[in-house]
mmCIF file of C-alpha atoms and ligand atoms in Angstrom:
data_model
loop_
_atom_site.group_PDB
_atom_site.id
_atom_site.type_symbol
_atom_site.label_atom_id
_atom_site.label_comp_id
_atom_site.label_asym_id
_atom_site.label_seq_id
_atom_site.Cartn_x
_atom_site.Cartn_y
_atom_site.Cartn_z
ATOM 1 C CA UNK A 1 -4.285 16.231 -10.932
ATOM 2 C CA UNK A 2 -0.604 14.895 -11.225
ATOM 3 C CA UNK A 3 1.821 16.703 -9.062
ATOM 4 C CA UNK A 4 5.200 15.089 -10.087
ATOM 5 C CA UNK A 5 6.856 12.013 -8.887
ATOM 6 C CA UNK A 6 7.012 11.066 -5.305
ATOM 7 C CA UNK A 7 8.830 8.286 -3.393
ATOM 8 C CA UNK A 8 6.836 5.652 -1.735
ATOM 9 C CA UNK A 9 8.339 3.604 1.155
ATOM 10 C CA UNK A 10 7.473 -0.232 0.313
ATOM 11 C CA UNK A 11 6.238 -1.996 3.520
ATOM 12 C CA UNK A 12 7.733 1.086 5.215
ATOM 13 C CA UNK A 13 11.292 0.681 4.573
ATOM 14 C CA UNK A 14 11.484 -3.060 3.821
ATOM 15 C CA UNK A 15 15.257 -3.271 2.940
ATOM 16 C CA UNK A 16 16.411 -1.107 5.772
ATOM 17 C CA UNK A 17 14.010 -1.769 8.861
ATOM 18 C CA UNK A 18 11.674 -4.548 9.862
ATOM 19 C CA UNK A 19 8.905 -4.357 7.266
ATOM 20 C CA UNK A 20 5.376 -3.250 8.115
ATOM 21 C CA UNK A 21 6.313 -2.062 11.506
ATOM 22 C CA UNK A 22 5.796 1.462 13.135
ATOM 23 C CA UNK A 23 9.578 1.825 13.533
ATOM 24 C CA UNK A 24 10.167 1.024 9.912
ATOM 25 C CA UNK A 25 7.272 3.450 8.776
ATOM 26 C CA UNK A 26 8.537 6.201 10.944
ATOM 27 C CA UNK A 27 12.128 5.676 9.778
ATOM 28 C CA UNK A 28 10.861 6.163 6.212
ATOM 29 C CA UNK A 29 8.713 9.211 7.204
ATOM 30 C CA UNK A 30 11.614 10.781 9.052
ATOM 31 C CA UNK A 31 13.643 10.490 5.911
ATOM 32 C CA UNK A 32 11.153 12.897 4.402
ATOM 33 C CA UNK A 33 9.051 10.234 2.323
ATOM 34 C CA UNK A 34 5.473 11.452 1.341
ATOM 35 C CA UNK A 35 4.005 8.119 0.714
ATOM 36 C CA UNK A 36 4.091 4.728 2.414
ATOM 37 C CA UNK A 37 2.735 1.286 1.463
ATOM 38 C CA UNK A 38 1.462 -1.324 4.031
ATOM 39 C CA UNK A 39 -0.139 -4.618 3.715
ATOM 40 C CA UNK A 40 -3.221 -5.712 5.727
ATOM 41 C CA UNK A 41 -4.686 -9.078 6.898
ATOM 42 C CA UNK A 42 -7.580 -10.053 9.088
ATOM 43 C CA UNK A 43 -7.055 -11.715 12.535
ATOM 44 C CA UNK A 44 -9.276 -14.516 13.993
ATOM 45 C CA UNK A 45 -10.983 -11.879 16.014
ATOM 46 C CA UNK A 46 -11.499 -9.515 13.118
ATOM 47 C CA UNK A 47 -8.675 -7.038 13.715
ATOM 48 C CA UNK A 48 -7.043 -5.313 10.813
ATOM 49 C CA UNK A 49 -3.473 -6.516 11.158
ATOM 50 C CA UNK A 50 -0.507 -4.837 9.292
ATOM 51 C CA UNK A 51 1.587 -7.784 7.814
ATOM 52 C CA UNK A 52 2.467 -9.061 4.338
ATOM 53 C CA UNK A 53 2.310 -12.850 4.456
ATOM 54 C CA UNK A 54 -0.772 -14.693 5.544
ATOM 55 C CA UNK A 55 1.131 -16.365 8.343
ATOM 56 C CA UNK A 56 3.442 -14.796 11.026
ATOM 57 C CA UNK A 57 6.296 -17.138 10.157
ATOM 58 C CA UNK A 58 8.750 -15.262 8.018
ATOM 59 C CA UNK A 59 8.504 -11.834 9.681
ATOM 60 C CA UNK A 60 8.074 -12.597 13.285
ATOM 61 C CA UNK A 61 9.216 -15.088 16.028
ATOM 62 C CA UNK A 62 6.009 -17.019 15.968
ATOM 63 C CA UNK A 63 4.219 -19.560 13.744
ATOM 64 C CA UNK A 64 0.596 -19.796 12.271
ATOM 65 C CA UNK A 65 -1.726 -18.395 10.062
ATOM 66 C CA UNK A 66 -3.064 -14.812 10.676
ATOM 67 C CA UNK A 67 -6.658 -15.875 10.169
ATOM 68 C CA UNK A 68 -6.367 -18.516 12.874
ATOM 69 C CA UNK A 69 -4.490 -16.296 15.419
ATOM 70 C CA UNK A 70 -6.087 -13.886 17.744
ATOM 71 C CA UNK A 71 -4.831 -10.161 17.594
ATOM 72 C CA UNK A 72 -3.552 -10.611 21.194
ATOM 73 C CA UNK A 73 -1.448 -13.586 20.158
ATOM 74 C CA UNK A 74 -0.112 -11.825 17.157
ATOM 75 C CA UNK A 75 0.805 -8.730 19.265
ATOM 76 C CA UNK A 76 2.608 -10.780 21.627
ATOM 77 C CA UNK A 77 5.306 -11.680 18.815
ATOM 78 C CA UNK A 78 8.631 -9.802 17.900
ATOM 79 C CA UNK A 79 8.439 -8.490 14.438
ATOM 80 C CA UNK A 80 12.126 -7.674 14.452
ATOM 81 C CA UNK A 81 14.198 -5.210 16.569
ATOM 82 C CA UNK A 82 11.505 -5.463 19.227
ATOM 83 C CA UNK A 83 8.846 -4.166 17.051
ATOM 84 C CA UNK A 84 5.159 -5.520 17.405
ATOM 85 C CA UNK A 85 2.916 -6.233 14.449
ATOM 86 C CA UNK A 86 0.796 -3.129 14.119
ATOM 87 C CA UNK A 87 -2.820 -2.807 14.084
ATOM 88 C CA UNK A 88 -4.071 -0.685 11.174
ATOM 89 C CA UNK A 89 -5.450 1.876 13.378
ATOM 90 C CA UNK A 90 -1.888 2.598 14.879
ATOM 91 C CA UNK A 91 -0.416 3.123 11.469
ATOM 92 C CA UNK A 92 -3.530 5.489 10.654
ATOM 93 C CA UNK A 93 -2.595 7.471 13.892
ATOM 94 C CA UNK A 94 0.521 8.580 12.150
ATOM 95 C CA UNK A 95 -1.451 10.523 9.680
ATOM 96 C CA UNK A 96 -1.940 13.018 12.500
ATOM 97 C CA UNK A 97 1.719 13.471 13.021
ATOM 98 C CA UNK A 98 3.104 13.274 9.430
ATOM 99 C CA UNK A 99 2.001 14.529 6.029
ATOM 100 C CA UNK A 100 1.876 11.580 3.792
ATOM 101 C CA UNK A 101 -0.341 9.346 1.620
ATOM 102 C CA UNK A 102 -0.831 5.940 2.866
ATOM 103 C CA UNK A 103 -1.278 3.137 0.402
ATOM 104 C CA UNK A 104 -3.182 0.291 2.173
ATOM 105 C CA UNK A 105 -2.808 -3.022 0.415
ATOM 106 C CA UNK A 106 -5.554 -5.430 1.269
ATOM 107 C CA UNK A 107 -4.393 -8.937 1.226
ATOM 108 C CA UNK A 108 -7.447 -10.758 2.720
ATOM 109 C CA UNK A 109 -11.016 -10.988 1.627
ATOM 110 C CA UNK A 110 -13.743 -10.063 3.931
ATOM 111 C CA UNK A 111 -12.287 -6.926 5.578
ATOM 112 C CA UNK A 112 -13.715 -4.218 3.012
ATOM 113 C CA UNK A 113 -16.379 -3.078 5.411
ATOM 114 C CA UNK A 114 -13.975 -2.698 8.447
ATOM 115 C CA UNK A 115 -11.297 -0.818 6.359
ATOM 116 C CA UNK A 116 -14.047 1.610 4.768
ATOM 117 C CA UNK A 117 -15.403 2.159 8.526
ATOM 118 C CA UNK A 118 -11.966 3.000 9.828
ATOM 119 C CA UNK A 119 -11.333 5.418 7.015
ATOM 120 C CA UNK A 120 -14.732 7.021 7.356
ATOM 121 C CA UNK A 121 -14.491 7.330 11.060
ATOM 122 C CA UNK A 122 -11.262 9.379 10.821
ATOM 123 C CA UNK A 123 -12.321 11.244 7.741
ATOM 124 C CA UNK A 124 -9.111 10.473 6.006
ATOM 125 C CA UNK A 125 -10.280 9.683 2.645
ATOM 126 C CA UNK A 126 -7.754 12.272 1.202
ATOM 127 C CA UNK A 127 -4.944 10.701 2.921
ATOM 128 C CA UNK A 128 -5.254 7.044 1.777
ATOM 129 C CA UNK A 129 -5.378 5.022 -1.254
ATOM 130 C CA UNK A 130 -6.816 1.311 -0.983
ATOM 131 C CA UNK A 131 -5.198 -1.187 -3.325
ATOM 132 C CA UNK A 132 -5.281 -4.992 -4.035
ATOM 133 C CA UNK A 133 -4.340 -7.612 -6.490
ATOM 134 C CA UNK A 134 -7.899 -8.814 -5.972
ATOM 135 C CA UNK A 135 -9.934 -6.135 -8.011
ATOM 136 C CA UNK A 136 -13.140 -7.465 -6.543
ATOM 137 C CA UNK A 137 -11.974 -6.003 -3.196
ATOM 138 C CA UNK A 138 -11.264 -2.719 -4.745
ATOM 139 C CA UNK A 139 -14.655 -2.711 -6.405
ATOM 140 C CA UNK A 140 -16.426 -3.460 -3.058
ATOM 141 C CA UNK A 141 -14.552 -0.785 -1.077
ATOM 142 C CA UNK A 142 -15.825 1.857 -3.768
ATOM 143 C CA UNK A 143 -19.385 0.362 -3.534
ATOM 144 C CA UNK A 144 -19.278 0.741 0.281
ATOM 145 C CA UNK A 145 -17.851 4.373 0.118
ATOM 146 C CA UNK A 146 -17.266 6.158 -3.352
ATOM 147 C CA UNK A 147 -15.061 8.689 -1.738
ATOM 148 C CA UNK A 148 -12.258 6.014 -1.003
ATOM 149 C CA UNK A 149 -9.474 6.403 -3.571
ATOM 150 C CA UNK A 150 -8.335 2.986 -4.790
ATOM 151 C CA UNK A 151 -5.893 1.287 -7.022
ATOM 152 C CA UNK A 152 -5.797 -1.906 -8.947
ATOM 153 C CA UNK A 153 -2.425 -3.838 -8.487
ATOM 154 C CA UNK A 154 -1.041 -5.323 -11.637
ATOM 155 C CA UNK A 155 2.026 -7.402 -12.381
ATOM 156 C CA UNK A 156 1.563 -8.133 -16.195
ATOM 157 C CA UNK A 157 1.095 -5.333 -18.831
ATOM 158 C CA UNK A 158 -2.677 -5.338 -19.658
ATOM 159 C CA UNK A 159 -4.212 -5.213 -23.260
ATOM 160 C CA UNK A 160 -6.724 -2.846 -21.842
ATOM 161 C CA UNK A 161 -5.729 -0.983 -18.629
ATOM 162 C CA UNK A 162 -8.410 1.442 -18.685
ATOM 163 C CA UNK A 163 -11.102 -1.419 -18.848
ATOM 164 C CA UNK A 164 -9.523 -3.135 -15.877
ATOM 165 C CA UNK A 165 -9.617 0.203 -13.903
ATOM 166 C CA UNK A 166 -13.166 1.108 -14.900
ATOM 167 C CA UNK A 167 -14.469 -2.290 -14.090
ATOM 168 C CA UNK A 168 -13.171 -2.049 -10.649
ATOM 169 C CA UNK A 169 -14.261 1.579 -10.406
ATOM 170 C CA UNK A 170 -10.620 2.428 -9.323
ATOM 171 C CA UNK A 171 -8.748 5.564 -9.466
ATOM 172 C CA UNK A 172 -5.499 4.213 -10.775
ATOM 173 C CA UNK A 173 -2.985 1.314 -11.124
ATOM 174 C CA UNK A 174 0.094 0.094 -9.191
ATOM 175 C CA UNK A 175 2.325 -1.893 -11.439
ATOM 176 C CA UNK A 176 5.440 -4.066 -11.333
ATOM 177 C CA UNK A 177 8.718 -2.432 -12.410
ATOM 178 C CA UNK A 178 9.170 -5.316 -14.783
ATOM 179 C CA UNK A 179 6.351 -4.711 -17.015
ATOM 180 C CA UNK A 180 5.426 -0.878 -16.801
ATOM 181 C CA UNK A 181 5.962 1.098 -20.008
ATOM 182 C CA UNK A 182 5.543 4.832 -21.105
ATOM 183 C CA UNK A 183 2.528 4.123 -23.122
ATOM 184 C CA UNK A 184 0.585 2.723 -20.132
ATOM 185 C CA UNK A 185 1.537 5.661 -18.060
ATOM 186 C CA UNK A 186 0.283 8.065 -20.816
ATOM 187 C CA UNK A 187 -2.965 6.160 -21.273
ATOM 188 C CA UNK A 188 -3.698 6.167 -17.470
ATOM 189 C CA UNK A 189 -2.834 9.906 -17.249
ATOM 190 C CA UNK A 190 -4.967 10.742 -20.355
ATOM 191 C CA UNK A 191 -7.869 9.169 -18.330
ATOM 192 C CA UNK A 192 -6.796 10.982 -15.136
ATOM 193 C CA UNK A 193 -5.715 7.782 -13.372
ATOM 194 C CA UNK A 194 -2.764 7.860 -11.261
ATOM 195 C CA UNK A 195 0.215 5.182 -11.726
ATOM 196 C CA UNK A 196 2.503 3.667 -9.157
ATOM 197 C CA UNK A 197 5.348 1.450 -9.860
ATOM 198 C CA UNK A 198 6.818 -1.171 -7.468
ATOM 199 C CA UNK A 199 9.752 -1.356 -6.719
ATOM 200 C CA UNK A 200 12.810 0.504 -7.811
ATOM 201 C CA UNK A 201 15.826 -0.486 -5.667
ATOM 202 C CA UNK A 202 18.770 0.912 -7.654
ATOM 203 C CA UNK A 203 19.169 4.651 -7.621
ATOM 204 C CA UNK A 204 20.487 4.577 -11.146
ATOM 205 C CA UNK A 205 17.233 3.156 -12.366
ATOM 206 C CA UNK A 206 15.073 6.124 -10.919
ATOM 207 C CA UNK A 207 15.292 8.613 -13.683
ATOM 208 C CA UNK A 208 13.647 6.007 -16.131
ATOM 209 C CA UNK A 209 10.587 6.290 -14.086
ATOM 210 C CA UNK A 210 10.742 9.773 -13.372
ATOM 211 C CA UNK A 211 10.959 10.461 -17.056
ATOM 212 C CA UNK A 212 8.013 8.242 -17.598
ATOM 213 C CA UNK A 213 5.988 10.539 -15.425
ATOM 214 C CA UNK A 214 5.072 7.882 -12.896
ATOM 215 C CA UNK A 215 3.271 9.393 -9.884
ATOM 216 C CA UNK A 216 4.622 7.202 -7.137
ATOM 217 C CA UNK A 217 7.737 5.277 -7.194
ATOM 218 C CA UNK A 218 7.935 2.359 -4.493
ATOM 219 C CA UNK A 219 11.313 1.480 -3.041
ATOM 220 C CA UNK A 220 12.614 -0.964 -0.189
ATOM 221 C CA UNK A 221 15.569 1.450 0.324
ATOM 222 C CA UNK A 222 14.286 4.875 1.107
ATOM 223 C CA UNK A 223 17.700 6.257 2.462
ATOM 224 C CA UNK A 224 19.439 5.253 -0.908
ATOM 225 C CA UNK A 225 16.805 5.474 -3.626
ATOM 226 C CA UNK A 226 16.034 9.217 -3.380
ATOM 227 C CA UNK A 227 14.821 11.740 -5.741
ATOM 228 C CA UNK A 228 17.715 14.118 -4.948
HETATM 229 O O1 G3P B 301 2.890 -2.101 -3.680
HETATM 230 C C1 G3P B 301 2.830 -3.293 -4.371
HETATM 231 C C2 G3P B 301 3.588 -4.420 -3.889
HETATM 232 O O2 G3P B 301 3.690 -4.277 -2.500
HETATM 233 C C3 G3P B 301 2.924 -5.773 -4.310
HETATM 234 O O3 G3P B 301 3.736 -6.786 -3.782
HETATM 235 O O4 G3P B 301 4.172 -8.732 -2.528
HETATM 236 O O5 G3P B 301 5.056 -6.544 -1.898
HETATM 237 O O6 G3P B 301 2.701 -7.059 -1.473
HETATM 238 P P1 G3P B 301 3.930 -7.247 -2.318
HETATM 239 CA CA1 CA B 302 2.403 -4.756 -0.724
#
């Protein structure tokens, strides 16, 4: 089940291009990355919007909460270097052009059904992994469509990771670089659960996580932090 460590572009290529944009994502894919992570919120008119924060303030030239703005308003903004804030569907289109795994981090409650629908419509179950810090979202996604792969986002080191994964019916974890350890990776792999670590931003730190056997290593600097 585990096929060696792969690099994962965090928010596309957060440290090198405008985050969570088509330009940033294609930049990372053109570097040869085989996995990309994005964040998803829901607009006032129920469109799946690829953006990290719950407001547009930090990453665009606009202001306001995503849940209060229409997708048309959000799309009129500049997300950096002339990029627009993408719809999730636009990022999914890239799965037809590039071979990669897309990690979709769900930041907002209430979009589980929509996300499951877009995955099912496109028959891309094998190309995506849905993850969230909100493990109830993860569980709900799996209840809607058991074929969708999921991962529990964790910051701290859990006493019983298997229990957390199993109660969420997830397929793996995605854990902070500051807390991951070898025992956790071994435990997850023993139970056939995948392990992603976020984020490794210094190339000299990379080998530690490769040696640990982590499946996906997230980075903000995909042109610098490479597996060589
Ligand atoms: O991939 C996990 C990581 O993205 C979680 O943190 O704040 O960047 O969404 P954040
Ligand atoms: Ca994220």
